[in-house]
mmCIF file of C-alpha atoms in Angstrom:
data_model
loop_
_atom_site.group_PDB
_atom_site.id
_atom_site.type_symbol
_atom_site.label_atom_id
_atom_site.label_comp_id
_atom_site.label_asym_id
_atom_site.label_seq_id
_atom_site.Cartn_x
_atom_site.Cartn_y
_atom_site.Cartn_z
ATOM 1 C CA MET A 362 0.163 0.303 -0.233
ATOM 2 C CA THR A 363 1.067 3.677 -0.492
ATOM 3 C CA LEU A 364 0.783 6.582 1.131
ATOM 4 C CA GLN A 365 -2.475 8.742 0.160
ATOM 5 C CA ILE A 366 -0.991 12.612 -0.137
ATOM 6 C CA LEU A 367 -3.488 15.192 0.203
ATOM 7 C CA THR A 368 -2.812 19.013 -1.617
ATOM 8 C CA ILE A 369 -3.575 21.383 0.718
ATOM 9 C CA PRO A 370 -3.592 25.003 -0.013
ATOM 10 C CA CYS A 371 -2.639 27.719 2.679
ATOM 11 C CA LEU A 372 -1.952 31.309 2.538
ATOM 12 C CA SER A 373 -1.958 33.072 -0.611
ATOM 13 C CA ASP A 374 0.404 30.810 -2.713
ATOM 14 C CA ASN A 375 1.786 27.875 -0.381
ATOM 15 C CA TYR A 376 0.909 23.974 0.027
ATOM 16 C CA ALA A 377 1.341 21.985 2.616
ATOM 17 C CA TYR A 378 0.573 18.122 2.494
ATOM 18 C CA LEU A 379 -1.028 15.529 4.154
ATOM 19 C CA ALA A 380 0.398 11.804 3.450
ATOM 20 C CA HIS A 381 -2.019 8.986 5.052
ATOM 21 C CA ASP A 382 -0.484 5.289 5.645
ATOM 22 C CA PRO A 383 -4.085 3.577 5.087
ATOM 23 C CA ALA A 384 -2.207 0.115 6.374
ATOM 24 C CA THR A 385 -1.893 1.873 10.115
ATOM 25 C CA GLY A 386 -3.727 5.238 10.135
ATOM 26 C CA GLN A 387 -0.707 6.819 10.787
ATOM 27 C CA THR A 388 -0.756 10.262 8.736
ATOM 28 C CA ALA A 389 2.174 13.164 8.601
ATOM 29 C CA ALA A 390 1.936 17.013 7.591
ATOM 30 C CA VAL A 391 4.716 18.090 5.531
ATOM 31 C CA ASP A 392 4.994 21.801 6.361
ATOM 32 C CA VAL A 393 2.423 23.833 8.306
ATOM 33 C CA PRO A 394 2.315 27.547 6.658
ATOM 34 C CA GLU A 395 -0.914 27.922 8.645
ATOM 35 C CA ALA A 396 -3.243 25.341 10.709
ATOM 36 C CA GLY A 397 -6.423 25.979 9.838
ATOM 37 C CA PRO A 398 -6.728 24.161 6.253
ATOM 38 C CA LEU A 399 -4.715 21.461 7.891
ATOM 39 C CA LEU A 400 -7.224 20.643 10.766
ATOM 40 C CA ARG A 401 -9.990 20.775 8.211
ATOM 41 C CA ALA A 402 -8.350 18.162 6.100
ATOM 42 C CA LEU A 403 -8.022 15.734 9.008
ATOM 43 C CA ALA A 404 -11.465 16.200 10.326
ATOM 44 C CA ASP A 405 -12.728 15.854 6.922
ATOM 45 C CA LYS A 406 -10.918 12.467 6.312
ATOM 46 C CA ASP A 407 -11.219 11.234 9.920
ATOM 47 C CA TRP A 408 -7.447 11.222 10.097
ATOM 48 C CA THR A 409 -5.411 11.557 12.919
ATOM 49 C CA LEU A 410 -2.290 13.366 13.055
ATOM 50 C CA SER A 411 1.147 11.260 14.059
ATOM 51 C CA HIS A 412 4.138 13.202 12.457
ATOM 52 C CA VAL A 413 4.757 16.569 11.031
ATOM 53 C CA LEU A 414 7.746 16.706 8.632
ATOM 54 C CA ILE A 415 9.497 20.284 8.252
ATOM 55 C CA THR A 416 11.552 21.252 5.285
ATOM 56 C CA HIS A 417 13.022 24.362 6.267
ATOM 57 C CA HIS A 418 12.673 27.167 8.511
ATOM 58 C CA HIS A 419 10.825 30.003 6.505
ATOM 59 C CA GLY A 420 7.751 31.161 8.339
ATOM 60 C CA ASP A 421 5.410 30.423 5.746
ATOM 61 C CA HIS A 422 6.302 26.472 6.383
ATOM 62 C CA ILE A 423 6.406 26.666 10.119
ATOM 63 C CA ASP A 424 4.461 29.226 11.622
ATOM 64 C CA GLY A 425 0.712 27.164 11.681
ATOM 65 C CA LEU A 426 3.162 24.485 14.002
ATOM 66 C CA ALA A 427 2.450 25.986 17.621
ATOM 67 C CA GLU A 428 -1.849 26.101 16.384
ATOM 68 C CA LEU A 429 -1.817 22.752 14.689
ATOM 69 C CA LEU A 430 0.116 20.911 17.512
ATOM 70 C CA ALA A 431 -2.320 22.526 20.378
ATOM 71 C CA THR A 432 -5.227 20.463 18.618
ATOM 72 C CA ALA A 433 -3.187 17.684 16.895
ATOM 73 C CA PRO A 434 -0.185 16.593 19.010
ATOM 74 C CA ALA A 435 2.271 14.975 16.565
ATOM 75 C CA GLN A 436 5.932 14.047 16.732
ATOM 76 C CA VAL A 437 7.898 16.766 14.944
ATOM 77 C CA ILE A 438 10.843 16.080 13.170
ATOM 78 C CA GLY A 439 13.347 18.675 11.026
ATOM 79 C CA ALA A 440 16.753 19.105 9.845
ATOM 80 C CA ALA A 441 19.646 18.675 12.632
ATOM 81 C CA ALA A 442 20.998 21.728 10.930
ATOM 82 C CA ASP A 443 18.348 23.939 10.917
ATOM 83 C CA ALA A 444 17.267 23.092 14.538
ATOM 84 C CA HIS A 445 18.143 26.245 16.188
ATOM 85 C CA ARG A 446 15.780 28.257 14.086
ATOM 86 C CA LEU A 447 13.072 25.659 13.526
ATOM 87 C CA PRO A 448 10.359 25.062 16.450
ATOM 88 C CA PRO A 449 11.573 22.419 18.979
ATOM 89 C CA LEU A 450 11.988 19.092 17.027
ATOM 90 C CA ASP A 451 11.351 15.666 18.932
ATOM 91 C CA ILE A 452 13.556 13.916 16.320
ATOM 92 C CA THR A 453 16.036 15.687 14.361
ATOM 93 C CA VAL A 454 17.041 14.057 10.773
ATOM 94 C CA SER A 455 20.235 14.537 8.239
ATOM 95 C CA GLU A 456 20.719 13.435 4.659
ATOM 96 C CA GLY A 457 20.851 9.475 4.467
ATOM 97 C CA ASP A 458 18.449 9.355 7.866
ATOM 98 C CA THR A 459 14.678 7.555 7.498
ATOM 99 C CA VAL A 460 11.673 8.660 8.573
ATOM 100 C CA THR A 461 8.741 6.277 8.707
ATOM 101 C CA ILE A 462 4.703 7.074 8.493
ATOM 102 C CA GLY A 463 3.443 3.660 9.299
ATOM 103 C CA ASP A 464 4.316 1.054 6.682
ATOM 104 C CA GLN A 465 6.115 3.927 4.266
ATOM 105 C CA VAL A 466 9.936 4.901 4.698
ATOM 106 C CA GLY A 467 11.251 7.996 3.721
ATOM 107 C CA TYR A 468 14.877 9.157 2.914
ATOM 108 C CA VAL A 469 15.971 12.297 4.159
ATOM 109 C CA MET A 470 18.084 14.504 1.483
ATOM 110 C CA ASP A 471 20.001 17.551 1.877
ATOM 111 C CA VAL A 472 19.140 20.050 -1.040
ATOM 112 C CA SER A 473 20.408 23.338 0.950
ATOM 113 C CA GLY A 474 20.868 26.256 -1.368
ATOM 114 C CA HIS A 475 17.247 27.980 -0.832
ATOM 115 C CA THR A 476 18.273 27.765 2.572
ATOM 116 C CA ILE A 477 21.309 25.959 4.637
ATOM 117 C CA GLY A 478 19.858 22.975 5.862
ATOM 118 C CA HIS A 479 16.708 22.706 3.519
ATOM 119 C CA ILE A 480 15.724 18.913 3.300
ATOM 120 C CA ALA A 481 13.536 17.112 1.216
ATOM 121 C CA PHE A 482 11.777 13.650 1.903
ATOM 122 C CA HIS A 483 11.731 10.885 -0.686
ATOM 123 C CA PHE A 484 9.633 7.815 0.017
ATOM 124 C CA PRO A 485 10.093 5.635 -2.516
ATOM 125 C CA GLU A 486 7.474 2.922 -2.343
ATOM 126 C CA SER A 487 5.030 5.760 -2.703
ATOM 127 C CA ARG A 488 6.710 7.147 -5.716
ATOM 128 C CA ALA A 489 6.825 10.884 -4.121
ATOM 129 C CA ALA A 490 9.616 13.295 -2.599
ATOM 130 C CA PHE A 491 8.186 16.438 -0.977
ATOM 131 C CA THR A 492 10.470 19.094 -2.108
ATOM 132 C CA ALA A 493 9.479 22.086 -0.630
ATOM 133 C CA ASP A 494 11.205 25.255 -2.169
ATOM 134 C CA SER A 495 14.245 23.098 -3.593
ATOM 135 C CA LEU A 496 12.804 21.626 -6.869
ATOM 136 C CA MET A 497 9.557 23.213 -7.879
ATOM 137 C CA GLY A 498 6.931 23.285 -10.947
ATOM 138 C CA LEU A 499 9.117 24.358 -13.977
ATOM 139 C CA GLY A 500 11.505 25.643 -11.233
ATOM 140 C CA CYS A 501 13.647 26.065 -7.944
ATOM 141 C CA GLY A 502 13.698 28.208 -4.936
ATOM 142 C CA ARG A 503 15.792 31.239 -4.750
ATOM 143 C CA VAL A 504 19.056 30.948 -3.800
ATOM 144 C CA PHE A 505 18.550 32.859 -0.169
ATOM 145 C CA GLU A 506 21.349 31.598 2.062
ATOM 146 C CA GLY A 507 23.585 28.638 0.014
ATOM 147 C CA THR A 508 25.539 29.134 -3.609
ATOM 148 C CA LYS A 509 24.193 28.913 -7.206
ATOM 149 C CA PRO A 510 27.065 25.800 -7.528
ATOM 150 C CA GLN A 511 25.222 24.113 -4.072
ATOM 151 C CA MET A 512 21.619 24.343 -5.530
ATOM 152 C CA TRP A 513 22.537 22.878 -8.817
ATOM 153 C CA ALA A 514 24.160 20.052 -6.490
ATOM 154 C CA SER A 515 21.484 19.685 -4.951
ATOM 155 C CA LEU A 516 18.850 19.482 -8.191
ATOM 156 C CA GLN A 517 21.146 17.330 -9.307
ATOM 157 C CA LYS A 518 20.456 14.870 -6.410
ATOM 158 C CA LEU A 519 16.549 15.244 -6.824
ATOM 159 C CA ALA A 520 17.148 14.482 -10.968
ATOM 160 C CA ALA A 521 18.394 11.872 -10.220
ATOM 161 C CA LEU A 522 15.336 9.848 -8.466
ATOM 162 C CA PRO A 523 13.158 7.872 -10.462
ATOM 163 C CA ALA A 524 11.230 9.526 -13.406
ATOM 164 C CA GLU A 525 8.028 8.426 -12.139
ATOM 165 C CA THR A 526 8.508 10.357 -8.696
ATOM 166 C CA ALA A 527 5.766 12.691 -7.759
ATOM 167 C CA ILE A 528 7.208 16.741 -7.077
ATOM 168 C CA TYR A 529 5.306 17.535 -4.128
ATOM 169 C CA SER A 530 6.538 21.314 -4.077
ATOM 170 C CA GLY A 531 5.896 24.226 -1.557
ATOM 171 C CA HIS A 532 4.498 26.783 -3.948
ATOM 172 C CA GLU A 533 1.764 27.392 -6.701
ATOM 173 C CA TYR A 534 4.714 29.327 -9.041
ATOM 174 C CA THR A 535 4.345 27.056 -11.824
ATOM 175 C CA GLN A 536 2.572 29.184 -14.208
ATOM 176 C CA SER A 537 5.064 32.557 -13.671
ATOM 177 C CA ASN A 538 7.699 29.830 -13.956
ATOM 178 C CA ALA A 539 6.413 29.187 -16.925
ATOM 179 C CA LYS A 540 6.535 32.517 -18.575
ATOM 180 C CA PHE A 541 10.262 32.811 -17.407
ATOM 181 C CA ALA A 542 10.982 29.520 -18.689
ATOM 182 C CA LEU A 543 9.760 30.020 -22.345
ATOM 183 C CA SER A 544 11.936 32.956 -22.227
ATOM 184 C CA VAL A 545 14.824 30.543 -21.907
ATOM 185 C CA ASP A 546 13.635 27.875 -23.789
ATOM 186 C CA PRO A 547 11.228 28.725 -26.227
ATOM 187 C CA SER A 548 11.214 26.306 -28.733
ATOM 188 C CA ASN A 549 11.055 23.209 -26.687
ATOM 189 C CA PRO A 550 7.580 21.696 -27.656
ATOM 190 C CA ALA A 551 7.085 19.774 -24.334
ATOM 191 C CA LEU A 552 7.355 22.902 -22.398
ATOM 192 C CA ILE A 553 4.897 24.573 -24.564
ATOM 193 C CA SER A 554 2.484 22.412 -24.195
ATOM 194 C CA ARG A 555 2.920 22.424 -20.390
ATOM 195 C CA ALA A 556 2.769 26.017 -20.198
ATOM 196 C CA GLU A 557 -0.895 25.762 -21.864
ATOM 197 C CA ALA A 558 -1.888 23.055 -19.462
ATOM 198 C CA VAL A 559 -0.588 25.015 -16.727
ATOM 199 C CA ASP A 560 -2.841 27.784 -17.896
ATOM 200 C CA ALA A 561 -6.076 25.908 -18.514
ATOM 201 C CA ALA A 562 -5.348 24.410 -14.730
ATOM 202 C CA ARG A 563 -5.056 27.748 -13.008
ATOM 203 C CA ALA A 564 -8.009 29.278 -14.925
ATOM 204 C CA LYS A 565 -10.364 26.835 -13.153
ATOM 205 C CA GLY A 566 -8.661 27.308 -10.044
ATOM 206 C CA GLN A 567 -6.655 23.951 -10.073
ATOM 207 C CA PRO A 568 -3.632 23.122 -8.675
ATOM 208 C CA THR A 569 -0.216 22.351 -10.649
ATOM 209 C CA ILE A 570 1.284 20.685 -7.759
ATOM 210 C CA PRO A 571 2.390 17.592 -7.692
ATOM 211 C CA SER A 572 4.122 17.149 -11.109
ATOM 212 C CA THR A 573 6.230 14.329 -11.925
ATOM 213 C CA LEU A 574 10.131 14.735 -11.954
ATOM 214 C CA ALA A 575 9.582 13.083 -15.703
ATOM 215 C CA GLU A 576 7.661 16.732 -16.451
ATOM 216 C CA GLU A 577 10.314 18.856 -14.922
ATOM 217 C CA LEU A 578 13.523 17.100 -16.807
ATOM 218 C CA ALA A 579 11.745 17.519 -19.879
ATOM 219 C CA THR A 580 10.786 20.897 -19.166
ATOM 220 C CA ASN A 581 12.080 22.815 -16.209
ATOM 221 C CA PRO A 582 15.046 24.939 -17.285
ATOM 222 C CA PHE A 583 17.045 24.439 -14.091
ATOM 223 C CA LEU A 584 16.926 21.270 -14.719
ATOM 224 C CA ARG A 585 18.552 21.305 -17.942
ATOM 225 C CA ALA A 586 21.615 23.325 -17.796
ATOM 226 C CA THR A 587 23.056 20.746 -20.250
ATOM 227 C CA ASP A 588 20.856 21.186 -22.698
ATOM 228 C CA PRO A 589 22.461 22.517 -26.002
ATOM 229 C CA ASP A 590 19.328 24.610 -27.102
ATOM 230 C CA ILE A 591 19.189 26.388 -23.705
ATOM 231 C CA GLN A 592 22.934 26.841 -23.779
ATOM 232 C CA ALA A 593 22.894 28.558 -26.789
ATOM 233 C CA ASN A 594 19.925 30.693 -26.134
ATOM 234 C CA LEU A 595 21.996 31.836 -23.193
ATOM 235 C CA GLY A 596 24.785 32.458 -25.659
ATOM 236 C CA MET A 597 26.992 29.372 -23.194
ATOM 237 C CA THR A 598 27.459 27.021 -25.771
ATOM 238 C CA GLY A 599 29.678 24.108 -24.217
ATOM 239 C CA ALA A 600 30.118 25.782 -20.660
ATOM 240 C CA ASP A 601 30.463 24.105 -17.474
ATOM 241 C CA PRO A 602 26.463 23.268 -16.669
ATOM 242 C CA ALA A 603 26.854 24.496 -12.709
ATOM 243 C CA ASP A 604 27.511 28.078 -14.869
ATOM 244 C CA VAL A 605 25.036 27.742 -16.712
ATOM 245 C CA PHE A 606 22.298 27.073 -13.817
ATOM 246 C CA ALA A 607 23.690 30.233 -12.393
ATOM 247 C CA GLU A 608 23.176 32.311 -15.147
ATOM 248 C CA ILE A 609 19.647 30.675 -15.487
ATOM 249 C CA ARG A 610 19.134 31.877 -11.928
ATOM 250 C CA THR A 611 20.327 35.256 -12.354
ATOM 251 C CA ARG A 612 17.872 35.916 -14.767
ATOM 252 C CA LYS A 613 15.015 34.625 -12.996
ATOM 253 C CA ASP A 614 15.931 36.563 -10.505
ATOM 254 C CA CYS A 615 15.709 39.554 -12.514
ATOM 255 C CA PHE A 616 12.511 38.700 -14.687
#
């Protein structure tokens, strides 16, 4: 049995997630931008919260935690490297550690770049990765604390996951990311088609998350720094992919 995963819109453009193991009844929240939407979803499903997985310290991922725990006590898990600026943690984890939600095992990945100590959780049996503000739909998080080479290395880790992995990221940024992606990869038919599908989904108020890693590999310019067309469009043919990535990220920052 695999995890049942709910995408929970929060704040103006955040996503939190509930991951429920039907075999045991255990349920994890992944990030807590605000408590209300998560509490309503738990009540609607009649699920009992058992764990909270925190990806990084930014307020729009943790500010609802105290209110959530006041109603739904749970074990809180976060990065050892980020523990000094996270809410109190019951368990600290690092790259290579595992977390278990019922019968499902998740692997902790250090995906620093957006922040130092940012982690992702990969549940291979459920074909799911919770990436928050590292790998995102058609984008990646702005590099606030790490370096661009560090962010490129983190994205390469995620790119090596199985292609069918669903990518559960932290924000509904896909539509704006698509506009930028087309500016550096305008002749990519898969990207053109995906951008149209994203526009149609958003027009109906539908989330564009999760995507699949296969979709991201085909369309996300931040994973495609080795692509000859993108390199040519940037005037960087044959350049080190880490340098190409850095140029793409710099352009997105100013887009």
